[in-house]
CSV table of C-alpha atoms and ligand atoms in Angstrom, one decimal:
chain,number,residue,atom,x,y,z
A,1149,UNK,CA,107.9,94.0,96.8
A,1150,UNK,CA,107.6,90.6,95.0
A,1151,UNK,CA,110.0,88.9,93.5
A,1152,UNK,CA,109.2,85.5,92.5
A,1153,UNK,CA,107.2,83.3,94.3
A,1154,UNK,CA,109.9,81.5,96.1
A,1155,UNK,CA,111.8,83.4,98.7
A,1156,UNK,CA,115.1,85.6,98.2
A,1157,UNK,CA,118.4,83.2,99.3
A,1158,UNK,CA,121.0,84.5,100.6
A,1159,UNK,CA,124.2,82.2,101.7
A,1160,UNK,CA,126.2,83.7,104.6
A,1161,UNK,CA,125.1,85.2,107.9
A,1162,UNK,CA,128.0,87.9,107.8
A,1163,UNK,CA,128.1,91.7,107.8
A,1164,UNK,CA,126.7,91.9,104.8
A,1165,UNK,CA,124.4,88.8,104.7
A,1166,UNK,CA,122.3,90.1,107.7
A,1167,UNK,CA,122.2,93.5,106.4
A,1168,UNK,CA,121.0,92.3,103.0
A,1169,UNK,CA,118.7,90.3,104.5
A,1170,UNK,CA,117.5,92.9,106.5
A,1171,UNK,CA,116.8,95.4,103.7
A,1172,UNK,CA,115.2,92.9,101.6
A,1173,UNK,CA,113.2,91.6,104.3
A,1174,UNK,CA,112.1,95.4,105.8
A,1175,UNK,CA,110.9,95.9,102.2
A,1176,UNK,CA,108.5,93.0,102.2
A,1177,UNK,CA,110.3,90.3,100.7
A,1178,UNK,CA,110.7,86.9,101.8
A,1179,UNK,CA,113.9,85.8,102.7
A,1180,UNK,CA,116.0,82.7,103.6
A,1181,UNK,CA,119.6,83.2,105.0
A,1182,UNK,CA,121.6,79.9,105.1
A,1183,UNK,CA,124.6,80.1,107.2
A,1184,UNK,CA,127.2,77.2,107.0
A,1185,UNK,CA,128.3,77.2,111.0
A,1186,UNK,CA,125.6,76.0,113.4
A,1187,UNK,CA,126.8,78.6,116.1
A,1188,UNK,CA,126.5,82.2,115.0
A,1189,UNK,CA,129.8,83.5,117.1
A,1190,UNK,CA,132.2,86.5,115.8
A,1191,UNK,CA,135.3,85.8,116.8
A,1192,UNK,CA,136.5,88.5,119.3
A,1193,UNK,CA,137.7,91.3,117.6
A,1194,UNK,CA,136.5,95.1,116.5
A,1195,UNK,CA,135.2,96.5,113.7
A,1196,UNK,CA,135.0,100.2,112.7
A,1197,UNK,CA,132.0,101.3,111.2
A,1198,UNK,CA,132.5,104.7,109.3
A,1199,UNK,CA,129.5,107.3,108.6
A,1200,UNK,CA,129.0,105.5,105.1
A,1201,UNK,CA,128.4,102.4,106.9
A,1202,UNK,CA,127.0,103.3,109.9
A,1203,UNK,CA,124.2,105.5,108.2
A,1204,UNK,CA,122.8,102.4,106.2
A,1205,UNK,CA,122.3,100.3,109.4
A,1206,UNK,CA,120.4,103.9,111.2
A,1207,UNK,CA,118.2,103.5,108.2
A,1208,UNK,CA,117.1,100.6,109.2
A,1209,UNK,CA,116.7,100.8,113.0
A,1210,UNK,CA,119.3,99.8,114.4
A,1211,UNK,CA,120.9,102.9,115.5
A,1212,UNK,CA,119.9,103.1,119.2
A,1213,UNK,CA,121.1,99.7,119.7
A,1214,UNK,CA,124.2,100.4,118.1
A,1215,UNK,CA,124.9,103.6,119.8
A,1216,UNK,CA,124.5,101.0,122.8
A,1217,UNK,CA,127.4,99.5,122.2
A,1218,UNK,CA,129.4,101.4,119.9
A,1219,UNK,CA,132.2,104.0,121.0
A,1220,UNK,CA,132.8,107.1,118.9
A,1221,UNK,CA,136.2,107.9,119.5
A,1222,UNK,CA,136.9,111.3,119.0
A,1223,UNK,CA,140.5,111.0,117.2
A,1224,UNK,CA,143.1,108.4,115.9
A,1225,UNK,CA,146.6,109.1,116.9
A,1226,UNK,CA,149.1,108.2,114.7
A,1227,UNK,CA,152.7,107.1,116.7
A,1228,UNK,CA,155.5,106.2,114.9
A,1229,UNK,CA,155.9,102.0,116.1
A,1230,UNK,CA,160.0,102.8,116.8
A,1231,UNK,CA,159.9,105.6,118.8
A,1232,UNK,CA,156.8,106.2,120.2
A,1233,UNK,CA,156.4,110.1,119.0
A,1234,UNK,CA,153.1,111.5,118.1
A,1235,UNK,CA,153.3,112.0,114.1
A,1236,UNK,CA,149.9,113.5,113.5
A,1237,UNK,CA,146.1,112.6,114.0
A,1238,UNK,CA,143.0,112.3,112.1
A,1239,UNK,CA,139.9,114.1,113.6
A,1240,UNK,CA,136.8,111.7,114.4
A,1241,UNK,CA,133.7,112.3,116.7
A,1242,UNK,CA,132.1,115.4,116.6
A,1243,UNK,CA,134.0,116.4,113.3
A,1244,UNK,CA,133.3,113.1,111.9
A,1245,UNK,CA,129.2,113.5,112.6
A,1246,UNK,CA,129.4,117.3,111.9
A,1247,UNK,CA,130.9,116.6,108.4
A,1248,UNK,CA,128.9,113.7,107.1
A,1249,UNK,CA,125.8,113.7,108.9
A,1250,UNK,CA,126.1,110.2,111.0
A,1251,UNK,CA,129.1,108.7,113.5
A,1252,UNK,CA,132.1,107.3,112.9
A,1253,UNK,CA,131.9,104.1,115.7
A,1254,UNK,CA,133.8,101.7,117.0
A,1255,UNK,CA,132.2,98.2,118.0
A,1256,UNK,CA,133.0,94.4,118.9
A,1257,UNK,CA,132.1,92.6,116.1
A,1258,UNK,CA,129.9,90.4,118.4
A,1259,UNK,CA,127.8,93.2,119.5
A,1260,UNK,CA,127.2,94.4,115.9
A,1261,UNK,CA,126.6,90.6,115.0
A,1262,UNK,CA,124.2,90.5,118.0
A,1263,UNK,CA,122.4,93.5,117.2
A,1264,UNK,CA,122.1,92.3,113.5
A,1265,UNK,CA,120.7,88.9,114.1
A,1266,UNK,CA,118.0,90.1,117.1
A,1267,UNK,CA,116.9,92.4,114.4
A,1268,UNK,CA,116.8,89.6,111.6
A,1269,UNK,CA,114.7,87.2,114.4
A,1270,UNK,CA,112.2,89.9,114.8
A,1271,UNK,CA,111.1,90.2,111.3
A,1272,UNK,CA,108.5,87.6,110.2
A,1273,UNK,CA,109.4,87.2,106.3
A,1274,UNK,CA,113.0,86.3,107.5
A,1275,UNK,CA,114.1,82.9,108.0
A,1276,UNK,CA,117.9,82.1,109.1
A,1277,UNK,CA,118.8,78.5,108.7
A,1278,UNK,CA,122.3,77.8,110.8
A,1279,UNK,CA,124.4,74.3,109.2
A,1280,UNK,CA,123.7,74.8,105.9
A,1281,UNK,CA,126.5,75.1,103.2
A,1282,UNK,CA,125.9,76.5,99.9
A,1283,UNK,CA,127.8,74.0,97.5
A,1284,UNK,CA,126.9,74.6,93.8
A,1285,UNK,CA,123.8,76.9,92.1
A,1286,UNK,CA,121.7,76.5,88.6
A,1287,UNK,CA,119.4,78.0,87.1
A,1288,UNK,CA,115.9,76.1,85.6
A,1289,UNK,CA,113.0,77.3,84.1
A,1290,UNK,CA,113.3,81.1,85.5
A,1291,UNK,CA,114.2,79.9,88.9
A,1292,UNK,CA,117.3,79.6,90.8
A,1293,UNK,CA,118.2,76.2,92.3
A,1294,UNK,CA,120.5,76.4,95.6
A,1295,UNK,CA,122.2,73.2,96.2
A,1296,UNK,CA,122.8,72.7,99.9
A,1297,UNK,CA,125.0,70.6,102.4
A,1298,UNK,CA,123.7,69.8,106.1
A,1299,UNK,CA,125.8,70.1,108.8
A,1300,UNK,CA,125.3,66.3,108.9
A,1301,UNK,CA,126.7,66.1,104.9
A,1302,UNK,CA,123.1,66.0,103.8
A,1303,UNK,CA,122.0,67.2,100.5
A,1304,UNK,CA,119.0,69.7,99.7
A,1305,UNK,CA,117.8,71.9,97.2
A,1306,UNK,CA,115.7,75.2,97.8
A,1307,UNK,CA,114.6,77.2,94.9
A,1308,UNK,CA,115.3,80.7,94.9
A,1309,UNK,CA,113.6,83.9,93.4
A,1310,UNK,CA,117.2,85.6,94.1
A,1311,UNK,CA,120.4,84.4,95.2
A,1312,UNK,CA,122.4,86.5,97.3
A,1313,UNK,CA,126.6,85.2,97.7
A,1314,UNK,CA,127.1,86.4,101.0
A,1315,UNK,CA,129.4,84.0,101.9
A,1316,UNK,CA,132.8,85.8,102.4
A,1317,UNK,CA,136.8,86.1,100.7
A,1318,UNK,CA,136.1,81.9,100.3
A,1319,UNK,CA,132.5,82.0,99.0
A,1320,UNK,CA,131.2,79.0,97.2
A,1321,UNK,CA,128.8,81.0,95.1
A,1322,UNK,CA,131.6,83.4,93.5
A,1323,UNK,CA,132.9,79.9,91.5
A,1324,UNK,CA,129.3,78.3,90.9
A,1325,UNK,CA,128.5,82.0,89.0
A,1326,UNK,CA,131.4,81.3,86.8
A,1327,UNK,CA,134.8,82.9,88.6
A,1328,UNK,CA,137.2,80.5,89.3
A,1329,UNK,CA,140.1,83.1,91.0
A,1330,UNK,CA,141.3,82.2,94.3
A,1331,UNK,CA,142.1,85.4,96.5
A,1332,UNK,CA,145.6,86.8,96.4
A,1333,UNK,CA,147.5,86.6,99.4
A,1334,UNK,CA,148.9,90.1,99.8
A,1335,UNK,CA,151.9,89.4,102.0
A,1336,UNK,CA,150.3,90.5,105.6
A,1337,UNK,CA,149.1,88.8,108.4
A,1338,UNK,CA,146.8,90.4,111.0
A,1339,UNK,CA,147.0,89.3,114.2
A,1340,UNK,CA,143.8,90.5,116.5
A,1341,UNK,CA,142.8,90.2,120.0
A,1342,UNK,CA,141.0,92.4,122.7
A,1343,UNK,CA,141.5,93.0,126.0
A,1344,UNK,CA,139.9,94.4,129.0
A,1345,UNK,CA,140.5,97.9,129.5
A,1346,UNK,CA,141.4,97.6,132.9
A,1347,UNK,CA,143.9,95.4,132.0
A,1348,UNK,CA,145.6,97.6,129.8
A,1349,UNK,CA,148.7,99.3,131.1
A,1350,UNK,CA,147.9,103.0,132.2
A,1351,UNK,CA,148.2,105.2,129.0
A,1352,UNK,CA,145.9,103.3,127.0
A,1353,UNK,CA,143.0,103.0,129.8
A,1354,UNK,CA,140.8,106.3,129.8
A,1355,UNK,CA,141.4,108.1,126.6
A,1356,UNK,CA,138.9,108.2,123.9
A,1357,UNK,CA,140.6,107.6,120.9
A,1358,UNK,CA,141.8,104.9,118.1
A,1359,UNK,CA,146.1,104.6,118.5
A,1360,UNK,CA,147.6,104.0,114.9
A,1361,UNK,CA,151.2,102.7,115.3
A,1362,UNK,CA,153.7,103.1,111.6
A,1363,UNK,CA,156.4,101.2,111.4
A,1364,UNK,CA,158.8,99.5,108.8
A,1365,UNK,CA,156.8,96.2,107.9
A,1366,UNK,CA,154.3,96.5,110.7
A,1367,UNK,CA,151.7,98.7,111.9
A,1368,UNK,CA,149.0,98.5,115.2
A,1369,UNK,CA,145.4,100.0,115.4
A,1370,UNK,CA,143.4,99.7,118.7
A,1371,UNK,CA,140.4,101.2,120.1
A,1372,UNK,CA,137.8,100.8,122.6
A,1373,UNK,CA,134.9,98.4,122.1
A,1374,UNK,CA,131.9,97.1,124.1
A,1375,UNK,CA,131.0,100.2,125.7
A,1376,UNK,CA,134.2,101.2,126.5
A,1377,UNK,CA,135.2,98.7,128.7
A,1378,UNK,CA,137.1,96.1,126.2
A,1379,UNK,CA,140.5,97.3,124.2
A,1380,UNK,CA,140.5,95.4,120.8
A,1381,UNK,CA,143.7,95.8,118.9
A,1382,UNK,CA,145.2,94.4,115.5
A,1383,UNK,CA,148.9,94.3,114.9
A,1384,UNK,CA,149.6,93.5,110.8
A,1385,UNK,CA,152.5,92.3,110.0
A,1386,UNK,CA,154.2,91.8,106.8
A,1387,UNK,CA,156.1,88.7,105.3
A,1388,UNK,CA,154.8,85.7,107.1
A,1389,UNK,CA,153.7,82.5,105.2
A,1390,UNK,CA,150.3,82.5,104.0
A,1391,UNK,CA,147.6,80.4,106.1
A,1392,UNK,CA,144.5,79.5,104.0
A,1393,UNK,CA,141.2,79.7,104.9
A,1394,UNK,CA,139.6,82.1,107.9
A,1395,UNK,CA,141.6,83.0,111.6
A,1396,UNK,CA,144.2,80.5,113.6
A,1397,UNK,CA,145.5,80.6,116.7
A,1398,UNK,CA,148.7,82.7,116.8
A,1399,UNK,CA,152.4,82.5,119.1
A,1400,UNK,CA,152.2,85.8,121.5
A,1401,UNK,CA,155.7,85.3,122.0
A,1402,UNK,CA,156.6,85.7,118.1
A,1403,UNK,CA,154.2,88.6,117.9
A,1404,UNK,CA,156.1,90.1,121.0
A,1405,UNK,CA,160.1,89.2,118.9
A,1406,UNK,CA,159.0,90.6,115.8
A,1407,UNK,CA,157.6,94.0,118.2
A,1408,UNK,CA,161.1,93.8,120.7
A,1409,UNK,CA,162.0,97.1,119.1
A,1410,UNK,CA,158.8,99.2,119.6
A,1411,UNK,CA,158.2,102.0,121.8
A,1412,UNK,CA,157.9,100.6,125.4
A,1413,UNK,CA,154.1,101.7,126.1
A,1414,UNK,CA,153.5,99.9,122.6
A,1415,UNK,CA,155.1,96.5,123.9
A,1416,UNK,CA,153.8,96.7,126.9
A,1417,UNK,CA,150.0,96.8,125.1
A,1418,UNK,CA,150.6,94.1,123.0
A,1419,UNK,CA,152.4,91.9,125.6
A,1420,UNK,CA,148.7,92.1,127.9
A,1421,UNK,CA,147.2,90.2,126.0
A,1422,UNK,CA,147.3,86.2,126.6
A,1423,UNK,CA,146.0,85.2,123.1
A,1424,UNK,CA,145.6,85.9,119.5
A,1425,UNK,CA,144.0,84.8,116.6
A,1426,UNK,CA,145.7,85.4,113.0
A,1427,UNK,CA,144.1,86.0,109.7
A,1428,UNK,CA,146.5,85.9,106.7
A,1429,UNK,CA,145.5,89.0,104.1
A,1430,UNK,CA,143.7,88.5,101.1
A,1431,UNK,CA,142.0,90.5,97.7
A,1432,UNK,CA,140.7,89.7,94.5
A,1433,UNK,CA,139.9,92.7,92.0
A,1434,UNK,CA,136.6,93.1,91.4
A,1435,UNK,CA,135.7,90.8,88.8
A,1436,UNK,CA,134.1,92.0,85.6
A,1437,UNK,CA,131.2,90.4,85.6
A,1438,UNK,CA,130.0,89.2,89.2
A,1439,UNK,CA,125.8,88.3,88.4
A,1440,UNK,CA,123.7,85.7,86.5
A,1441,UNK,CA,120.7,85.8,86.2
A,1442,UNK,CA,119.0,85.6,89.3
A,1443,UNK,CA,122.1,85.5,91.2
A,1444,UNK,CA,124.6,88.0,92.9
A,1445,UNK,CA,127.7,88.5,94.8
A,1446,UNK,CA,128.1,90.9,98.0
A,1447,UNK,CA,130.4,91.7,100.1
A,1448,UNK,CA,133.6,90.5,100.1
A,1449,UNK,CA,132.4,87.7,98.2
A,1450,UNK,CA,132.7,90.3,95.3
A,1451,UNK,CA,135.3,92.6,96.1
A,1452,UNK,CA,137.4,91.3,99.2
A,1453,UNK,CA,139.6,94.1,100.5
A,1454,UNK,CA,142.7,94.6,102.2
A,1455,UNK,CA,141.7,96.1,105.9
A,1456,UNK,CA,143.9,98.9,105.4
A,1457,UNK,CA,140.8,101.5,104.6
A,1458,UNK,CA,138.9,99.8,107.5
A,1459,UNK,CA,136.1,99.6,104.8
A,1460,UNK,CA,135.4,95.7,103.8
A,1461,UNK,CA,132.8,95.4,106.1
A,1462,UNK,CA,131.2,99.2,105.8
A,1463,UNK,CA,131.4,98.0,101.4
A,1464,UNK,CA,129.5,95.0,102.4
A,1465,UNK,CA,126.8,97.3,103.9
A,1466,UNK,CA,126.5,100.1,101.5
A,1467,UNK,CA,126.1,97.1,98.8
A,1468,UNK,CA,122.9,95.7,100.8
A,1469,UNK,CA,120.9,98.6,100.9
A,1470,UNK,CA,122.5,99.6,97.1
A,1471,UNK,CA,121.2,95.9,96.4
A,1472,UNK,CA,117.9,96.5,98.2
A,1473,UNK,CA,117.3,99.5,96.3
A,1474,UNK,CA,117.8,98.3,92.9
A,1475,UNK,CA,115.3,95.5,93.6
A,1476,UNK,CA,112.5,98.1,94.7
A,1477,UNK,CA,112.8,99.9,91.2
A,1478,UNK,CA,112.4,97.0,89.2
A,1479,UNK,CA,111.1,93.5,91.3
A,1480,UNK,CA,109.2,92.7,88.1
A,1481,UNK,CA,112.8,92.0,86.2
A,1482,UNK,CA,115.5,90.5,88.6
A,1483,UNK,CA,118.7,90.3,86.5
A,1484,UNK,CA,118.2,93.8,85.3
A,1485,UNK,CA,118.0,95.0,88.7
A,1486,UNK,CA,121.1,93.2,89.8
A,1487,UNK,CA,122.9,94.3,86.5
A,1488,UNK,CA,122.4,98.1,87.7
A,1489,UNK,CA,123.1,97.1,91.3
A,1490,UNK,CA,126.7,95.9,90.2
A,1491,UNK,CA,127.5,98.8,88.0
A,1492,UNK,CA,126.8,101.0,90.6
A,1493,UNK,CA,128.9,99.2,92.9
A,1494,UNK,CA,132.0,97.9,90.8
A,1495,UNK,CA,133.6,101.6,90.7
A,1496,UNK,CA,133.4,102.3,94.3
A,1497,UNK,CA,134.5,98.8,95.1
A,1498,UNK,CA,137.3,99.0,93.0
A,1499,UNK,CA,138.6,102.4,94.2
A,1500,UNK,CA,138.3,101.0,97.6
A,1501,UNK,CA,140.2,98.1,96.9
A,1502,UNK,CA,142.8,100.4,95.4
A,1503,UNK,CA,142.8,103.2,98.6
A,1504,UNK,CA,143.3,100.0,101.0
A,1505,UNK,CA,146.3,98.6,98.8
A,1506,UNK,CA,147.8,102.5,98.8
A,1507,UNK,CA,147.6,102.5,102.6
A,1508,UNK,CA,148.9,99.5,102.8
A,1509,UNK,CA,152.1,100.5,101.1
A,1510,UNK,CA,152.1,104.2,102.9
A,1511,UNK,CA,151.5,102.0,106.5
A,1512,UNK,CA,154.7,100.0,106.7
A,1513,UNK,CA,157.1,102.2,104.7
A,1514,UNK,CA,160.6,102.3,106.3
A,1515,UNK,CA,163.3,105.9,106.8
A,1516,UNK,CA,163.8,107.8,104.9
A,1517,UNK,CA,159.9,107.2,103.1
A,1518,UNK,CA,158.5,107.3,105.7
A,1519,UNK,CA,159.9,110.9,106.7
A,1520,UNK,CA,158.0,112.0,103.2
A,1521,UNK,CA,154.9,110.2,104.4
A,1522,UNK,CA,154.9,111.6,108.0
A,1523,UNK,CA,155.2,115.1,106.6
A,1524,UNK,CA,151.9,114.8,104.5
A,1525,UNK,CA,149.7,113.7,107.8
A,1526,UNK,CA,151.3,116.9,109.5
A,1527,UNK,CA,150.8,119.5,106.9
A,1528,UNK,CA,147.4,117.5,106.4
A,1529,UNK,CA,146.3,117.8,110.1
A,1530,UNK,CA,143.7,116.2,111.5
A,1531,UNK,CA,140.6,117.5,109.5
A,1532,UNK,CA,142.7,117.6,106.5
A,1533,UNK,CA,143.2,114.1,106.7
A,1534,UNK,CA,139.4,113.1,106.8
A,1535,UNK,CA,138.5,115.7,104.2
A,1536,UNK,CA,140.9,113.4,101.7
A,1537,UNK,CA,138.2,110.7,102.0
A,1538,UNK,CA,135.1,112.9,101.4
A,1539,UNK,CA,134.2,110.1,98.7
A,1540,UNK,CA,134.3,107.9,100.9
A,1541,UNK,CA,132.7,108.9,104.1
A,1542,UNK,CA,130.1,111.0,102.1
A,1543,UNK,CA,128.7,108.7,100.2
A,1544,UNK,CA,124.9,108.2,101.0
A,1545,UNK,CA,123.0,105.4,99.7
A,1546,UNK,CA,120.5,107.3,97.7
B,68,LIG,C1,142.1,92.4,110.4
B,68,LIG,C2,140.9,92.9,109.8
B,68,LIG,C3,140.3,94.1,110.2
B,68,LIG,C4,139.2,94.6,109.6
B,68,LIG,N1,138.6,95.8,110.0
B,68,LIG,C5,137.5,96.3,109.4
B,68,LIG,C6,137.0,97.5,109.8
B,68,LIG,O1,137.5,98.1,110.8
B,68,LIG,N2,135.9,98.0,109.1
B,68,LIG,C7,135.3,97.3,108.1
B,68,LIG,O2,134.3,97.8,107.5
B,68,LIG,N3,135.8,96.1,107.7
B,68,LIG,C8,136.9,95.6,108.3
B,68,LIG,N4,137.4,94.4,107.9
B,68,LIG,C9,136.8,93.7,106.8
B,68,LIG,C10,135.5,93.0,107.2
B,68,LIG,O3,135.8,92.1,108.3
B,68,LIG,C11,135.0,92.1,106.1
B,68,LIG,O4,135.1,92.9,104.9
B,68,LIG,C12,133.5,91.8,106.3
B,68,LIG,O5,133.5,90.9,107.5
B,68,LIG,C13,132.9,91.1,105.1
B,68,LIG,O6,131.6,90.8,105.4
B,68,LIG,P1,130.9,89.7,104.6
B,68,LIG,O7,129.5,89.6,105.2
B,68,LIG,O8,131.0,90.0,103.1
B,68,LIG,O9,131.7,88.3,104.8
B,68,LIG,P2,132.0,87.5,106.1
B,68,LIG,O10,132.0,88.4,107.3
B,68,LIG,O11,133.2,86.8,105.8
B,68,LIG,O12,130.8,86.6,106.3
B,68,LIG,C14,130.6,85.4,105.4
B,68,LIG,C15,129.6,84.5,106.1
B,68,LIG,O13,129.3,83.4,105.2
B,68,LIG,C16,129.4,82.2,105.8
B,68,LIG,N5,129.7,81.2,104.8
B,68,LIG,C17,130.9,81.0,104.2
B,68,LIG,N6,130.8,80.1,103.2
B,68,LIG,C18,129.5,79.7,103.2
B,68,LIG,C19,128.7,78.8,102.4
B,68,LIG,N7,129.3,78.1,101.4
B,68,LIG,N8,127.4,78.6,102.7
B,68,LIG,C20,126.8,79.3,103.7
B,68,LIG,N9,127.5,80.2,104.5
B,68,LIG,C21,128.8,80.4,104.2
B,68,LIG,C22,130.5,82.4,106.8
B,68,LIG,O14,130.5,81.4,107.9
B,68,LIG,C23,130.2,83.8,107.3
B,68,LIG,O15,129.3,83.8,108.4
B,68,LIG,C24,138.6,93.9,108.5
B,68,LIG,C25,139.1,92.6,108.1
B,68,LIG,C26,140.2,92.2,108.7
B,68,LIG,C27,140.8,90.8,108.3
C-alpha cells in the first residue's frame, strides 16, 4: 500500500513502535522509525505477553523466535505476602493456548526487543534512525512535517505521509497533537530486577509457574525469563514519592524494610537480588480525541496504563496491527483511516485502563477486604479466573 509519497514516521523504537513499524512495513509501506537514545537497550526486566498480544506478533513471523526465548508458564500462584499460604491460582499454558488459540508467554524484555529490531533490520522499506528526538509536528500542504533533535542538539525536519507517536507515558507527540495532560502519578512504585535462576533460593528454582504475592499496600509478581534460566521479579509498592520521568536506581535495603514482614521464602527472593531499578506508576485516560490529520498516537503514548492487567505493552501491539489494518482499507484517505483506527481502539483502551486501576485496588487491599477478595479467586478457581477476562485474551485483531 501507498500512502503518500514520503515515508510513514514513526517516533519511538518501543513495543509498540517496532511492532507498528513492522506491520506497516510487511504491508509495503515505507517507513522511518526515529528513536531518541542512540543505544537500543531494555532495561532488564520481563514482560508478559498474553494470547492477545502474542498472536499479533505470530502474525507476523516472529513466533519461532519468540517461542525461543519465551517461557509459558503453566500457572500463577497467588500467596498471600504475610503468611506465605497458597490463596488460589489462575490456569496458564495449556489452558491458556487451548482457550484462545495462541500462548500466554513470559519473556525478558530484551529478547523481545531483540527479536523485534532483527526483524525491523531485515526488511528493506524500514529505516530506524537511533539519536533522534521528536520535538514539535505540523502539518503543510497535505503533508506532515516532523521536527527533529540530534543527539548532538541538531535540528532537522523530515516530511511524513503518517506520523506514528510511539514515544511512550512522556511522548513529545501527544502535546504537539494538541493534549497538554501530564500523566497522573497513581501512588505506586514498581521496583524490578531479575535474577539468575540458580541464584534463587530453592523453592523458586525449577517450577514452571508466575508467583503473585497480596499484601496490604504491596504485592510481588515473578517468573521465569530467557529460556528459563533468569528469574525477573517486580515488587509494587504503594505510597512512595513520585520520581518523574522513566526507571532510577532503587535502595535494596528499603525494598527489603518495607518487605521485613513477609513470608520468609518471599524475603529471601527479594533479598537475592543485588540491584533494582524503580519506575514510579503512571495513567492518563484515554483522551478524546488522540489524531490530526496525518498523525496518531500508540501505545502508551495514547492510553498509558497501570501494570496491574500486565497489558500496556500487549495494548500497544494489538493497536499496531489494529493501526496497520485500518491503513490497508483506505491508504488513499489517511485521517479517515486513523479516525476508524482510534474508535476502534478508545473502548478497549479505556476498559483496560479501568481493569488495571480495579486490580490495583483488589492487589493491595488489607484484613478483613482482603478475606472477601481471597474468597472470589477460590470459588473462582483457576480456569474460572481466566475465563473472567475472555475479552481480553480473546480478542483477535480481525
Ligand atoms: C512494572 C511494569 C510492568 C509491566 N508489565 C507489563 C506486562 O507484563 N505486559 C505488558 O503488556 N505490559 C507491561 N507493562 C507496560 C509496558 O511496559 C508498556 O505499556 C509498554 O512498554 C509501552 O510500549 P510503548 O512502545 O508504547 O512505549 P515505550 O516502551 O515506553 O517506548 C517508547 C520509546 O520511545 C522513545 N522515545 C521517547 N520519547 C521520544 C521522542 N521524543 N522521540 C523519539 N523517541 C522517543 C523511548 O526511548 C522508547 O524507546 C509494564 C509496565 C511496568 C512499569
Amino acid at each position: 500500500m501507498m500512502l503518500g509519497t514520503e515515508p510513514a514516521v514513526v517516533a519511538g523504537a518501543g513495543i509498540g513502535g517496532l511492532t507498528a513499524a513492522l506491520s506497516l512495513a510487511r504491508r509495503g509501506v515505507a517507513v522511518t522509525v526515529l528513536e531518541r537514545r542512540t543505544a537500543l537497550e531494555e532495561a532488564g526486566a520481563g514482560i508478559q505477553l498474553s494470547p492477545n498480544a502474542s498472536r499479533v506478533l505470530i502474525d507476523l513471523g516472529l513466533g519461532p523466535a519468540l517461542a525461543r526465548q519465551a517461557v509459558e508458564p503453566d500457572r500463577v500462584v497467588i500467596r498471600a505476602v504475610g503468611s506465605g499460604r497458597t490463596i488460589g491460582g489462575i490456569a496458564l499454558g495449556r489452558h491458556m493456548r487451548e482457550r484462545y488459540g495462541a500462548p500466554y508467554w513470559v519473556i525478558h524484555r530484551a529478547d523481545l526487543h531483540t527479536i523485534l529490531l532483527d526483524a525491523a533490520r531485515s526488511l528493506p522499506n524500514l529505516r530506524l534512525l537511533v539519536g533522534r528526538r521528536v520535538e514539535s509536528l505540523r502539518e503543510e500542504n497535505g503533508q506532515a512535517l516532523v521536527g527533529i533533535a540530534t543527539a548532538s542538539n541538531g535540528q532537522d525536519v523530515l516530511p511524513a505521509s503518517l506520523v506514528v507517536g510511539a514515544d511512550g507515558v512522556w511522548s513529545a507527540v501527544r502535546p504537539a497533537l494538541g493534549d497538554g495532560r501530564a500523566p497522573q502519578y497513581r501512588g505506586y512504585a514498581a521496583w524490578r530486577t531479575t535474577i539468575a535462576r540458580a541464584a534463587a533460593p530453592a523453592a523458586f528454582r525449577d517450577a514452571n509457574e508466575t508467583g503473585l504475592w497480596l499484601g496490604p499496600e504491596a504485592h510481588v509478581v515473578h517468573y521465569p525469563v530467557s529460556g528459563g534460566r533468569k528469574l525477573n521479579i517486580v515488587a509494587v509498592l504503594r505510597g512512595d514519592k513520585p520520581l518523574d520521568g522513566w526507571a532510577s536506581p532503587g535502595e535494596r535495603d528499603q525494598l527489603l524494610h518495607r518487605f521485613r514482614k513477609a513470608a520468609e521464602p518471599l524475603r529471601g527472593l527479594l533479598a537475592t537480588a543485588p540491584e533494582w531499578l524503580v519506575w514510579s506508576l503512571y495513567d492518563l485516560p484515554a483522551s478524546r480525541r488522540w489524531s490530526r490529520g496525518r498523525a496518531t498516537l500508540l501505545g502508551d503514548a495514547a492510553h498509558p496504563v497501570l501494570p496491574f492487567l500486565a497489558q500496556g505493552g500487549a495494548l500497544a501491539i494489538e493497536d499496531a496491527s489494529v493501526l496497520a489494518r485500518e491503513l490497508a482499507a483506505r491508504p488513499g484517505d489517511v485521517p479517515a483511516a486513523l479516525a476508524l483506527y482510534e474508535a476502534a481502539r478508545r473502548p478497549r483502551a479505556q476498559r483496560v485502563q479501568e481493569g488495571a486501576r480495579s486490580n490495583a485496588r483488589a492487589y493491595h487491599l488489607a484484613w478483613p477486604l482482603s478475606m472477601a477478595r481471597d474468597a472470589v479467586i477460590r470459588r473462582l478457581g483457576p480456569e474460572g479466573m481466566v475465563a473472567r477476562y475472555d475479552w481480553l485474551y480473546g480478542w483477535r485483531p480481525e
